[in-house]
Coordinates of N, CA, C and O and ligand atoms in Angstrom, one line a residue:
M1 N 9.6 -19.5 -6.6 CA 8.3 -19.0 -6.9 C 7.3 -20.1 -7.2 O 7.7 -21.1 -7.9
S2 N 6.1 -19.9 -6.8 CA 5.1 -21.0 -7.1 C 4.9 -21.1 -8.6 O 5.1 -20.1 -9.4
T3 N 4.4 -22.2 -9.1 CA 4.3 -22.4 -10.5 C 3.1 -21.7 -11.1 O 3.1 -21.5 -12.3
D4 N 2.1 -21.5 -10.4 CA 0.9 -20.9 -11.0 C 0.8 -19.3 -10.8 O -0.2 -18.7 -10.8
V5 N 2.0 -18.7 -10.6 CA 2.1 -17.3 -10.6 C 2.2 -16.8 -12.1 O 3.0 -17.4 -12.8
F6 N 1.4 -15.8 -12.4 CA 1.6 -15.2 -13.8 C 2.5 -14.0 -13.7 O 2.3 -13.1 -12.9
V7 N 3.6 -14.0 -14.4 CA 4.5 -12.8 -14.5 C 4.6 -12.4 -15.9 O 5.0 -13.1 -16.8
H8 N 4.2 -11.2 -16.2 CA 4.3 -10.6 -17.6 C 5.8 -10.6 -18.0 O 6.6 -10.3 -17.2
P9 N 6.0 -10.9 -19.3 CA 7.4 -11.0 -19.7 C 8.2 -9.7 -19.5 O 9.4 -9.7 -19.4
S10 N 7.5 -8.5 -19.4 CA 8.3 -7.3 -19.3 C 8.6 -7.0 -17.8 O 9.3 -6.1 -17.5
A11 N 8.1 -7.8 -16.9 CA 8.3 -7.6 -15.4 C 9.8 -8.0 -15.1 O 10.3 -8.9 -15.7
N12 N 10.3 -7.4 -14.1 CA 11.7 -7.7 -13.6 C 11.5 -8.2 -12.1 O 11.3 -7.4 -11.2
V13 N 11.5 -9.5 -11.9 CA 11.3 -10.1 -10.6 C 12.6 -10.8 -10.1 O 13.1 -11.6 -10.8
S14 N 13.1 -10.3 -9.0 CA 14.3 -10.9 -8.4 C 14.1 -12.4 -8.2 O 13.0 -12.8 -7.7
P15 N 15.1 -13.2 -8.5 CA 15.0 -14.7 -8.2 C 14.9 -14.9 -6.7 O 14.6 -16.0 -6.2
H16 N 15.2 -13.9 -5.9 CA 15.2 -14.0 -4.4 C 13.9 -13.4 -3.8 O 13.8 -13.1 -2.6
A17 N 12.9 -13.1 -4.7 CA 11.6 -12.7 -4.2 C 10.7 -13.9 -4.1 O 10.9 -14.9 -4.8
S18 N 9.7 -13.8 -3.2 CA 8.7 -14.9 -3.1 C 7.3 -14.4 -3.4 O 6.9 -13.4 -2.9
I19 N 6.7 -15.1 -4.3 CA 5.3 -14.7 -4.8 C 4.4 -15.9 -4.6 O 4.7 -17.0 -5.2
G20 N 3.3 -15.7 -3.9 CA 2.4 -16.8 -3.6 C 1.5 -17.2 -4.8 O 1.3 -16.5 -5.8
N21 N 0.9 -18.4 -4.6 CA 0.1 -19.0 -5.6 C -1.0 -18.1 -6.1 O -1.7 -17.4 -5.3
G22 N -1.2 -18.1 -7.4 CA -2.4 -17.4 -8.0 C -2.1 -15.9 -8.1 O -3.0 -15.2 -8.6
S23 N -1.0 -15.4 -7.8 CA -0.7 -13.9 -7.9 C -0.4 -13.6 -9.4 O 0.1 -14.5 -10.1
K24 N -0.7 -12.4 -9.7 CA -0.4 -11.9 -11.1 C 0.4 -10.7 -11.0 O 0.1 -9.7 -10.3
V25 N 1.4 -10.6 -11.9 CA 2.4 -9.5 -11.9 C 2.4 -9.0 -13.3 O 2.7 -9.7 -14.3
W26 N 2.0 -7.7 -13.5 CA 1.7 -7.2 -14.8 C 2.9 -6.4 -15.4 O 4.0 -6.4 -14.9
I27 N 2.6 -5.6 -16.4 CA 3.6 -5.0 -17.3 C 4.5 -4.0 -16.5 O 4.0 -3.2 -15.8
N28 N 5.8 -4.2 -16.8 CA 6.8 -3.3 -16.3 C 6.9 -3.2 -14.7 O 7.4 -2.2 -14.2
V29 N 6.4 -4.2 -14.1 CA 6.6 -4.3 -12.6 C 8.0 -4.7 -12.3 O 8.7 -5.5 -13.0
Q30 N 8.5 -4.1 -11.2 CA 9.8 -4.5 -10.6 C 9.6 -5.0 -9.2 O 9.0 -4.3 -8.4
I31 N 10.1 -6.2 -8.9 CA 10.0 -6.8 -7.5 C 11.4 -7.2 -7.1 O 12.1 -8.0 -7.7
R32 N 11.8 -6.5 -6.0 CA 13.2 -6.6 -5.6 C 13.4 -7.9 -4.7 O 12.5 -8.5 -4.2
E33 N 14.7 -8.1 -4.4 CA 15.2 -9.2 -3.6 C 14.5 -9.3 -2.2 O 14.4 -8.2 -1.6
N34 N 14.2 -10.5 -1.8 CA 13.6 -10.7 -0.5 C 12.2 -10.1 -0.2 O 11.8 -10.1 0.9
A35 N 11.6 -9.6 -1.3 CA 10.2 -9.2 -1.1 C 9.4 -10.5 -1.0 O 9.7 -11.5 -1.6
I36 N 8.3 -10.4 -0.2 CA 7.4 -11.5 0.0 C 6.0 -11.1 -0.3 O 5.5 -10.2 0.4
I37 N 5.4 -11.7 -1.3 CA 4.1 -11.3 -1.7 C 3.2 -12.6 -1.5 O 3.6 -13.7 -1.9
G38 N 2.0 -12.4 -1.0 CA 1.2 -13.5 -0.6 C 0.5 -14.1 -1.8 O 0.8 -13.8 -3.0
E39 N -0.5 -14.9 -1.5 CA -1.3 -15.6 -2.6 C -2.4 -14.7 -3.1 O -3.0 -13.9 -2.4
G40 N -2.7 -14.9 -4.4 CA -3.9 -14.2 -5.0 C -3.8 -12.7 -5.1 O -4.8 -12.1 -5.1
C41 N -2.6 -12.2 -5.2 CA -2.4 -10.7 -5.3 C -2.4 -10.3 -6.8 O -2.1 -11.1 -7.6
I42 N -2.8 -9.1 -7.0 CA -2.7 -8.5 -8.3 C -1.7 -7.3 -8.2 O -2.0 -6.3 -7.4
I43 N -0.6 -7.4 -8.9 CA 0.4 -6.3 -8.9 C 0.4 -5.7 -10.2 O 0.8 -6.3 -11.2
S44 N -0.2 -4.5 -10.3 CA -0.6 -3.9 -11.6 C 0.6 -3.2 -12.3 O 1.7 -3.1 -11.7
K45 N 0.3 -2.7 -13.5 CA 1.3 -2.1 -14.3 C 2.2 -1.0 -13.6 O 1.7 -0.2 -12.9
D46 N 3.5 -1.1 -13.9 CA 4.5 -0.1 -13.4 C 4.7 0.0 -11.9 O 5.2 1.0 -11.4
V47 N 4.2 -1.1 -11.2 CA 4.4 -1.1 -9.7 C 5.9 -1.4 -9.4 O 6.5 -2.2 -10.1
Y48 N 6.4 -0.8 -8.3 CA 7.8 -1.1 -7.8 C 7.6 -1.6 -6.4 O 7.1 -0.9 -5.5
I49 N 8.1 -2.8 -6.1 CA 8.1 -3.4 -4.8 C 9.6 -3.5 -4.3 O 10.4 -4.2 -4.9
D50 N 9.9 -2.7 -3.3 CA 11.3 -2.6 -2.8 C 11.8 -3.9 -2.1 O 11.0 -4.8 -1.8
H51 N 13.0 -3.9 -1.8 CA 13.6 -5.1 -1.2 C 13.0 -5.3 0.2 O 12.7 -4.4 0.9
A52 N 12.8 -6.6 0.5 CA 12.3 -7.1 1.8 C 10.9 -6.5 2.2 O 10.5 -6.7 3.4
V53 N 10.2 -6.0 1.2 CA 8.8 -5.6 1.5 C 7.9 -6.8 1.7 O 8.0 -7.8 1.0
K54 N 7.0 -6.8 2.7 CA 6.0 -7.9 2.9 C 4.6 -7.4 2.5 O 4.1 -6.4 3.0
I55 N 4.0 -8.2 1.6 CA 2.6 -7.9 1.2 C 1.8 -9.2 1.5 O 2.2 -10.3 1.1
G56 N 0.6 -9.0 2.1 CA -0.2 -10.2 2.5 C -0.9 -10.9 1.3 O -0.6 -10.7 0.1
H57 N -1.9 -11.7 1.6 CA -2.7 -12.4 0.6 C -3.8 -11.5 0.0 O -4.4 -10.7 0.7
R58 N -4.2 -11.8 -1.2 CA -5.3 -11.2 -1.9 C -5.3 -9.6 -2.0 O -6.3 -9.0 -1.9
C59 N -4.1 -9.1 -2.0 CA -4.0 -7.6 -2.1 C -4.1 -7.2 -3.6 O -3.7 -7.9 -4.5
K60 N -4.6 -5.9 -3.8 CA -4.5 -5.3 -5.1 C -3.7 -4.1 -5.0 O -4.1 -3.1 -4.3
I61 N -2.6 -4.1 -5.7 CA -1.7 -2.9 -5.8 C -1.9 -2.3 -7.2 O -1.5 -2.9 -8.2
Q62 N -2.5 -1.1 -7.3 CA -2.8 -0.6 -8.6 C -1.7 0.1 -9.3 O -0.6 0.3 -8.7
N63 N -1.9 0.6 -10.5 CA -0.8 1.1 -11.4 C 0.1 2.2 -10.7 O -0.4 3.1 -10.0
S64 N 1.3 2.0 -11.0 CA 2.3 3.0 -10.7 C 2.6 3.3 -9.2 O 3.2 4.3 -8.8
V65 N 2.3 2.3 -8.3 CA 2.6 2.5 -6.9 C 4.0 2.0 -6.6 O 4.4 0.9 -7.1
S66 N 4.7 2.7 -5.8 CA 6.0 2.2 -5.3 C 5.8 1.9 -3.8 O 5.4 2.7 -3.0
V67 N 6.1 0.6 -3.5 CA 6.0 0.2 -2.1 C 7.4 0.1 -1.5 O 8.2 -0.9 -1.9
Y68 N 7.9 1.1 -0.7 CA 9.3 1.1 -0.3 C 9.6 0.3 0.9 O 8.7 0.0 1.7
N69 N 10.8 -0.1 1.0 CA 11.3 -0.8 2.2 C 10.8 -0.1 3.5 O 10.9 1.1 3.6
G70 N 10.3 -0.8 4.4 CA 9.7 -0.2 5.6 C 8.2 -0.2 5.6 O 7.6 0.0 6.7
V71 N 7.6 -0.4 4.5 CA 6.2 -0.4 4.4 C 5.8 -1.9 4.4 O 6.3 -2.7 3.7
E72 N 4.8 -2.3 5.3 CA 4.3 -3.6 5.3 C 2.8 -3.6 5.1 O 2.1 -2.7 5.7
I73 N 2.3 -4.5 4.3 CA 0.9 -4.5 3.9 C 0.3 -5.8 4.3 O 0.8 -6.9 3.9
G74 N -0.9 -5.8 5.0 CA -1.5 -7.0 5.5 C -2.4 -7.6 4.4 O -2.3 -7.3 3.2
D75 N -3.2 -8.6 4.8 CA -4.1 -9.3 3.8 C -5.2 -8.4 3.3 O -5.7 -7.5 4.1
D76 N -5.7 -8.7 2.1 CA -6.9 -8.0 1.6 C -6.8 -6.5 1.5 O -7.9 -5.8 1.7
V77 N -5.7 -6.0 1.3 CA -5.5 -4.5 1.2 C -5.6 -4.1 -0.2 O -5.1 -4.7 -1.1
F78 N -6.3 -2.9 -0.4 CA -6.4 -2.3 -1.8 C -5.6 -1.0 -1.7 O -5.8 -0.2 -0.9
V79 N -4.7 -0.9 -2.7 CA -3.9 0.3 -2.8 C -4.1 0.9 -4.2 O -3.8 0.3 -5.2
G80 N -4.8 2.1 -4.2 CA -5.2 2.7 -5.5 C -4.1 3.2 -6.3 O -2.9 3.3 -5.9
P81 N -4.4 3.5 -7.6 CA -3.3 4.0 -8.5 C -2.6 5.2 -8.0 O -3.3 6.1 -7.4
N82 N -1.3 5.3 -8.2 CA -0.5 6.4 -7.9 C -0.4 6.8 -6.4 O 0.0 7.9 -6.0
V83 N -0.8 5.9 -5.5 CA -0.6 6.1 -4.1 C 0.9 6.3 -3.8 O 1.7 5.6 -4.4
S84 N 1.3 7.3 -3.0 CA 2.7 7.5 -2.6 C 2.9 7.0 -1.2 O 2.4 7.6 -0.3
F85 N 3.7 6.0 -1.1 CA 4.2 5.6 0.3 C 5.6 6.4 0.5 O 6.2 6.7 -0.5
T86 N 6.0 6.5 1.7 CA 7.3 7.2 2.0 C 8.0 6.3 3.1 O 7.3 5.5 3.8
N87 N 9.3 6.4 3.2 CA 9.9 5.7 4.3 C 11.0 6.5 4.9 O 11.7 6.0 5.8
D88 N 11.1 7.8 4.6 CA 12.1 8.7 5.2 C 11.4 9.9 5.7 O 10.9 10.7 4.8
K89 N 11.3 10.1 7.0 CA 10.5 11.2 7.5 C 11.1 12.6 7.2 O 10.3 13.6 7.0
V90 N 12.4 12.7 7.2 CA 13.0 14.0 6.9 C 14.1 13.8 5.8 O 15.3 13.7 6.1
P91 N 13.6 13.7 4.6 CA 14.6 13.4 3.5 C 15.5 14.5 3.2 O 15.2 15.7 3.1
R92 N 16.8 14.1 2.9 CA 17.8 15.0 2.4 C 18.6 14.3 1.4 O 19.1 13.2 1.8
A93 N 18.9 14.8 0.2 CA 19.6 14.1 -0.8 C 21.1 13.8 -0.3 O 21.7 12.9 -0.7
F94 N 21.6 14.7 0.5 CA 23.0 14.7 0.9 C 23.3 14.0 2.2 O 24.4 14.0 2.7
N95 N 22.2 13.5 2.9 CA 22.4 12.9 4.2 C 22.5 11.4 4.0 O 21.5 10.7 3.8
A96 N 23.7 10.9 4.2 CA 23.9 9.4 4.0 C 23.5 8.6 5.2 O 23.3 7.4 5.2
D97 N 23.2 9.3 6.3 CA 22.9 8.7 7.6 C 21.4 8.7 7.9 O 21.0 9.1 8.9
W98 N 20.6 8.2 7.0 CA 19.2 8.3 7.2 C 18.7 6.9 7.6 O 19.4 5.9 7.5
S99 N 17.5 6.9 8.2 CA 17.0 5.7 8.7 C 15.5 5.5 8.2 O 14.8 6.5 8.0
I100 N 15.1 4.2 8.1 CA 13.8 3.9 7.6 C 12.8 4.0 8.7 O 13.0 3.6 9.8
T101 N 11.7 4.7 8.5 CA 10.6 4.8 9.4 C 9.5 3.9 8.9 O 8.9 4.1 7.8
P102 N 9.1 2.9 9.7 CA 8.2 1.9 9.2 C 6.7 2.3 9.2 O 6.3 3.2 10.0
T103 N 6.0 1.8 8.3 CA 4.5 2.0 8.1 C 3.8 0.7 8.0 O 4.3 -0.2 7.3
Y104 N 2.6 0.6 8.6 CA 1.9 -0.7 8.5 C 0.4 -0.4 8.0 O -0.3 0.4 8.6
I105 N 0.1 -1.1 7.0 CA -1.3 -1.1 6.4 C -2.0 -2.4 6.8 O -1.6 -3.4 6.4
S106 N -3.0 -2.2 7.7 CA -3.6 -3.4 8.3 C -4.6 -4.1 7.3 O -5.1 -3.5 6.4
E107 N -4.9 -5.3 7.7 CA -5.9 -6.2 6.9 C -7.1 -5.4 6.5 O -7.8 -4.7 7.3
G108 N -7.5 -5.6 5.2 CA -8.8 -5.1 4.7 C -8.8 -3.6 4.4 O -9.8 -3.1 3.9
A109 N -7.7 -2.9 4.7 CA -7.8 -1.4 4.5 C -7.7 -1.1 3.0 O -7.3 -1.9 2.2
S110 N -8.3 0.1 2.6 CA -8.2 0.5 1.2 C -7.7 2.0 1.2 O -8.0 2.8 2.0
I111 N -6.8 2.2 0.3 CA -6.2 3.5 0.1 C -6.6 4.0 -1.3 O -6.3 3.4 -2.3
G112 N -7.3 5.2 -1.3 CA -7.8 5.7 -2.6 C -6.6 6.3 -3.5 O -5.5 6.6 -3.0
A113 N -7.0 6.5 -4.7 CA -6.0 6.9 -5.7 C -5.3 8.2 -5.3 O -5.9 9.1 -4.7
N114 N -4.0 8.2 -5.5 CA -3.2 9.4 -5.4 C -3.0 9.9 -3.9 O -2.6 11.0 -3.7
A115 N -3.4 9.1 -3.0 CA -3.2 9.4 -1.6 C -1.7 9.4 -1.3 O -0.9 8.6 -1.9
T116 N -1.3 10.2 -0.3 CA 0.1 10.1 0.2 C 0.1 9.7 1.7 O -0.6 10.2 2.5
I117 N 1.0 8.7 1.9 CA 1.0 8.1 3.3 C 2.4 8.5 3.9 O 3.4 8.0 3.5
V118 N 2.3 9.4 4.8 CA 3.6 9.9 5.5 C 4.0 8.7 6.4 O 3.2 8.2 7.1
C119 N 5.3 8.4 6.4 CA 5.8 7.2 7.1 C 5.6 7.3 8.6 O 5.5 8.4 9.2
G120 N 5.6 6.1 9.3 CA 5.6 6.1 10.7 C 4.2 5.9 11.3 O 4.0 6.0 12.5
I121 N 3.3 5.5 10.4 CA 1.9 5.4 10.9 C 1.4 4.0 10.7 O 2.0 3.2 9.9
T122 N 0.2 3.7 11.3 CA -0.5 2.5 11.0 C -1.9 2.8 10.5 O -2.6 3.7 11.2
I123 N -2.3 2.2 9.5 CA -3.7 2.4 9.0 C -4.4 1.1 9.4 O -4.0 0.0 9.1
G124 N -5.5 1.4 10.2 CA -6.2 0.2 10.9 C -6.9 -0.7 10.0 O -7.2 -0.4 8.8
E125 N -7.4 -1.8 10.6 CA -8.2 -2.8 9.8 C -9.4 -2.2 9.2 O -10.2 -1.4 9.8
Y126 N -9.6 -2.5 7.9 CA -10.8 -2.1 7.2 C -11.0 -0.6 7.1 O -12.1 -0.1 6.8
A127 N -10.0 0.2 7.4 CA -10.1 1.7 7.3 C -10.1 2.0 5.8 O -9.7 1.2 4.9
M128 N -10.6 3.2 5.5 CA -10.5 3.7 4.1 C -10.0 5.1 4.0 O -10.4 6.0 4.8
V129 N -9.0 5.3 3.1 CA -8.4 6.6 2.9 C -9.0 7.1 1.6 O -8.9 6.5 0.5
A130 N -9.6 8.3 1.6 CA -10.2 8.9 0.4 C -9.1 9.2 -0.6 O -8.0 9.6 -0.2
A131 N -9.5 9.3 -1.8 CA -8.6 9.6 -2.9 C -8.0 11.0 -2.6 O -8.6 11.9 -2.2
G132 N -6.7 11.1 -2.9 CA -6.0 12.3 -2.7 C -5.7 12.8 -1.3 O -5.1 13.9 -1.2
S133 N -6.0 12.0 -0.3 CA -5.7 12.4 1.1 C -4.2 12.4 1.3 O -3.4 11.7 0.7
V134 N -3.8 13.2 2.3 CA -2.4 13.1 2.9 C -2.5 12.7 4.3 O -3.0 13.4 5.2
V135 N -2.1 11.4 4.5 CA -2.3 10.8 5.8 C -1.0 11.0 6.7 O 0.0 10.5 6.3
T136 N -1.2 11.7 7.8 CA 0.0 12.0 8.6 C 0.0 11.3 10.0 O 0.9 11.4 10.7
K137 N -1.2 10.7 10.4 CA -1.3 10.1 11.7 C -2.0 8.8 11.5 O -2.6 8.5 10.5
D138 N -1.9 8.0 12.6 CA -2.6 6.6 12.6 C -4.0 6.8 12.3 O -4.7 7.8 12.7
V139 N -4.6 5.8 11.5 CA -6.0 5.8 11.2 C -6.6 4.7 12.0 O -6.1 3.5 12.0
E140 N -7.7 4.9 12.8 CA -8.3 3.9 13.6 C -9.0 2.9 12.6 O -9.4 3.2 11.5
P141 N -9.1 1.6 13.1 CA -9.8 0.6 12.3 C -11.2 1.1 11.9 O -11.8 1.9 12.7
Y142 N -11.7 0.6 10.8 CA -13.1 0.9 10.4 C -13.4 2.4 10.4 O -14.5 2.8 10.8
T143 N -12.5 3.2 9.9 CA -12.7 4.6 9.9 C -12.3 5.2 8.5 O -11.4 4.8 7.8
L144 N -13.2 6.1 8.0 CA -12.9 6.8 6.7 C -12.2 8.1 7.0 O -12.7 8.9 7.9
V145 N -11.1 8.3 6.4 CA -10.4 9.6 6.5 C -10.3 10.3 5.2 O -10.2 9.6 4.1
M146 N -10.3 11.6 5.2 CA -10.1 12.3 3.9 C -9.5 13.7 4.2 O -9.5 14.2 5.3
G147 N -8.9 14.2 3.1 CA -8.4 15.6 3.1 C -6.9 15.7 3.4 O -6.2 14.7 3.5
N148 N -6.4 16.9 3.5 CA -5.0 17.2 3.7 C -4.9 18.3 4.8 O -5.2 19.4 4.5
P149 N -4.5 17.9 6.0 CA -4.2 16.5 6.5 C -5.4 15.7 6.6 O -6.5 16.3 6.9
A150 N -5.3 14.4 6.5 CA -6.5 13.5 6.5 C -7.1 13.6 7.9 O -6.4 13.5 8.9
R151 N -8.5 13.7 8.0 CA -9.2 13.7 9.2 C -10.3 12.6 9.1 O -10.8 12.4 8.0
A152 N -10.6 12.0 10.3 CA -11.7 11.0 10.3 C -13.0 11.7 10.1 O -13.3 12.7 10.7
V153 N -13.8 11.2 9.2 CA -15.1 11.8 8.9 C -16.2 10.8 9.2 O -17.4 11.2 9.3
A154 N -16.0 9.5 9.3 CA -17.0 8.5 9.6 C -16.5 7.2 10.0 O -15.3 6.9 9.6
K155 N -17.3 6.5 10.7 CA -17.0 5.0 10.9 C -17.6 4.3 9.7 O -18.7 4.7 9.2
I156 N -17.0 3.2 9.3 CA -17.5 2.5 8.2 C -17.5 1.0 8.5 O -16.9 0.6 9.5
D157 N -18.3 0.2 7.8 CA -18.3 -1.2 8.0 C -17.3 -1.9 7.1 O -16.6 -1.2 6.4
R158 N -17.3 -3.2 7.1 CA -16.3 -4.0 6.4 C -16.4 -3.7 4.9 O -15.4 -3.8 4.2
A159 N -17.6 -3.4 4.4 CA -17.8 -3.2 3.0 C -17.4 -1.8 2.6 O -17.4 -1.4 1.4
G160 N -17.2 -0.9 3.6 CA -16.8 0.5 3.3 C -18.0 1.4 3.4 O -17.9 2.6 3.1
N161 N -19.2 0.9 3.8 CA -20.3 1.8 3.9 C -20.3 2.6 5.2 O -19.8 2.1 6.2
R162 N -20.7 3.9 5.2 CA -20.7 4.7 6.4 C -21.7 4.1 7.4 O -22.8 3.8 7.1
V163 N -21.2 4.0 8.7 CA -22.1 3.6 9.8 C -22.5 4.8 10.6 O -23.6 4.9 11.0
T164 N -21.5 5.7 10.9 CA -21.8 7.0 11.6 C -21.0 8.0 11.0 O -19.9 7.8 10.5
G165 N -21.5 9.3 11.0 CA -20.6 10.4 10.7 C -19.9 10.9 11.9 O -20.3 10.6 13.0
E166 N -18.8 11.6 11.7 CA -18.0 12.1 12.9 C -18.1 13.6 13.0 O -17.4 14.2 13.8
D167 N -18.9 14.2 12.1 CA -19.0 15.7 12.1 C -19.8 16.2 13.3 O -20.7 15.5 13.8
Ligands
COA201 C1 -14.0 8.7 0.2 C2 -15.1 8.2 -0.6 C3 -15.2 6.7 -0.5 C4 -16.3 8.9 -0.1 O1 -17.4 8.5 -0.8 P1 -18.9 8.9 -0.2 O2 -19.0 8.5 1.2 O3 -19.9 8.4 -1.2 O4 -18.8 10.5 -0.2 P2 -19.6 11.6 -1.0 O5 -19.3 11.4 -2.5 O6 -21.1 11.4 -0.6 O7 -19.0 12.9 -0.5 C5 -19.2 13.4 0.8 C6 -18.4 14.6 1.0 O8 -17.0 14.2 1.0 C7 -16.3 14.9 0.0 N1 -15.4 14.0 -0.6 C8 -15.6 12.9 -1.2 N2 -14.4 12.3 -1.6 C9 -13.5 13.1 -1.2 C10 -12.1 13.0 -1.3 N3 -11.5 12.0 -1.9 N4 -11.3 14.0 -0.7 C11 -11.9 15.1 -0.1 N5 -13.3 15.2 0.0 C12 -14.0 14.2 -0.5 C13 -17.4 15.4 -1.0 O9 -16.9 16.5 -1.7 C14 -18.5 15.7 -0.1 O10 -18.3 16.9 0.5 P3 -19.6 17.9 0.9 O11 -20.3 17.1 2.0 O12 -18.9 19.1 1.4 O13 -20.4 18.0 -0.3 C15 -14.8 8.5 -2.1 O14 -15.1 9.8 -2.4 C16 -13.4 8.2 -2.5 O15 -12.4 9.0 -2.4 N6 -13.2 6.9 -3.0 C17 -11.9 6.4 -3.4 C18 -11.9 6.2 -4.9 C19 -10.6 5.6 -5.4 O16 -9.6 6.2 -5.2 N7 -10.7 4.4 -6.0 C20 -9.4 3.8 -6.4 C21 -9.7 2.8 -7.5 S1 -10.1 3.6 -9.0

């Protein structure tokens, strides 16, 4: 691990995880083996990063998010508090023969608080997911989606401002 990484004493970070320069890991975070976290990230209170998860540079992962194996996050991604990622499309407690369905969150995207991301999709560059949405399909780049199931409602710019409505 780089020497200028801040890890709160209550965090549990595998010695086999990699965390880039300038990243901060806060209270009660768990980071599993072979996870790779880029530079300048903020991993907030109670976050769980599963084994072999890749997170890019300058990401903010807010309180209580679990990033499961199969989820990959690009650079400059914002993940709001209590966002739920998934990695098993058809979960059964008794099925030992399950497989991981991958999900990709592209550079610059933001996911609002408490959104649910059903696995197997890509959220495009600089897209925005409204708070509380349930995202079941790919999200185009520079697009705002909201609702359950999430629908595209506008094109947005890099800063997140609406450029056009889609109604
Ligand atoms: C998606 C978002 C960016 C939209 O902001 P906006 O463009 O200013 O939208 P407005 O507040 O003008 O609302 C426009 C319409 O969308 C609806 N809307 C706004 N946010 C919504 C949401 N999260 N889910 C469903 N509908 C939503 C509004 O009710 C309104 O509906 P109406 O036209 O029928 O009245 C914002 O509401 C949001 O969810 N931001 C994420 C906040 C967050 O989670 N931050 C995390 C860190 S704390």
